[in-house]
Amino acid sequence: MSNESLKKDNKSLCISLVVILILIPAAFAIGNYLGDRKMYITSVVIMFLSMVPFFANFESRKPQARELVIIAIMCALTVASRAALVWLPNFKPMGAIVMMTGMAFGPQAGFLTGSLGMLISNMIFGQGPWTPWQMFAYGLIGFGASFLYKVKILDEKKPLKCAVVGFVTMVAFVGIILDTCSVFTMAAYITKETIWTIYLFGLPVNITQGICVALTMFFLVKPIMEKLMRIKIKYGVLEI
Amino acid sequence: MQVKNKDNFSSYNPILNFFFFVCAIGLGMFFMHPAFLVCSFVLSLLYYVTIEGLKGFKFFVLMVPLILLLALINPLFNTAGTHILFIYFGRAYTLEGLLYGVAIAFMFVSILNWFASYNAVMTSDKFIYIFGKFLPSISLVLTMILRLVPNFQRKASQIGTARMCIGKAGENTEKKEKIENGMTVLSGLATWALEGGIITADSMRSRGYGSGKRTNFAIYRFDSRDLVLLIVMIGLVAGICVCGFMGGAAVIYTPVLEITFNIYTIIGSVMYFCLLAIPSVINIMEEIIWRILRSRI
């Protein structure tokens, strides 16, 4: 590693440490001091701060053209995947593509694909209070998928298992995060009752989304992973 | 900038547009005091109407049931409060709970209004202009995605049509076949996209991507009027924060309604009103000037 790139790495590490050790606890403390109706603001600030290390690292690494283009393509596929399934209204396979990106290209690419994909999707369909939550949730599933792939919980040779993992992720993780957004924006009181009601109302939507992702995983995990791995090996991009 | 909406605030530097929306939405999420809520609600609606015209009113009409729903449902979860309106299934439905529900509903709808205006004003090129300077790689990725999405959508429908032509898919097939067909289209799209991407990347490299410092072009300038408005906005935000910190916006809904009303409330809410009125005032002033100029011709 050359001296300059070492310096760049140090810079992004410093940014990450400042964010994780100082800014996030500070946001927690201020949020706690301000009281419970400020939960939405506090949580959004913390979410954006937790995304900073990923973006800082990506920027300071000076990514090559191939890397940039592959991430852009995976994001665009995530957003445009609905167009490929126009015959099936309300079928949203986004989560599955984000997870496959994480599996093939590693945690950073997975995170960027998820969060930037959601940002662009909202630019097209309209931003709202939910944007940071979607960016955070989908970024994390891309990030997590790469680790699940390393420990062989996600395995392209076992599509059924991948489908189950995809379903569980959508219902138990993404769904819960997005419903928490509704709790923070719409409920006057954060009590057990409000939380349960909103989660219960959100459950049918989450299950539909889970089924879409599970089906996509089941049918596509093998062919798409094959293609991504081929690109990775043949052209040597985004090797972890 | 689109000429369609006669929004003059859009013609200011995007940094100002973005700063305004961050402040309006951030502070809007913050204040529960009735005076502040009324400012935010009225002015967010006014601004949306000045941008979108009649469509803005339609948006508001659609919002009315949401306001009612949120206002009426929230008290069901909270029995705290001293004035009981009625009792259902042994639980109390209180006046304070209802008022709190109304406040939350108005806050939520103002936020939605601000976001609706944001979507009309902050086009994607403005967003990339703001973040392009200190996030060059990410903003390049965003630009590429914005171009690729419509491209992929077109390609997906081409693949779908081609499959129909050779009898591999139909419109009136069973759900299972539809899903399988959709998956095949998506898979084919991925192949095509990845191969094309490698070519794009090699082409970028051979044209010297990454060999020097990236420059960027933007059509926006930072004029003296932008600087003046930015200073005014920062001053107002600072003043509002001070007033909020001094307890001017403090309010307790339950169990007993306590609305603070002191000098800080007055100063704070007036400043809040001025801040949120900036874009609407710019639009309305511009319209008036235009009318006067035209009547002189």
CSV table of C-alpha atoms in Angstrom, one decimal, chain A residues 36-37 183 185-190 194, chain B residues 74-75 78 97 100-101 104:
chain,number,residue,atom,x,y,z
A,36,ASP,CA,-39.8,11.7,23.8
A,37,ARG,CA,-41.5,13.6,21.0
A,183,VAL,CA,-44.7,4.9,15.1
A,185,THR,CA,-44.2,10.1,13.0
A,186,MET,CA,-47.8,9.3,13.6
A,187,ALA,CA,-48.3,8.1,17.2
A,188,ALA,CA,-48.7,10.7,19.9
A,189,TYR,CA,-47.5,8.3,22.6
A,190,ILE,CA,-44.8,5.7,22.3
A,194,THR,CA,-49.4,2.0,19.9
B,74,ASN,CA,-54.6,8.8,19.0
B,75,PRO,CA,-56.7,9.4,22.2
B,78,ASN,CA,-53.9,7.4,26.0
B,97,GLY,CA,-55.8,13.3,24.5
B,100,TYR,CA,-52.8,16.1,21.5
B,101,GLY,CA,-54.1,13.9,18.7
B,104,ILE,CA,-49.9,15.4,16.1
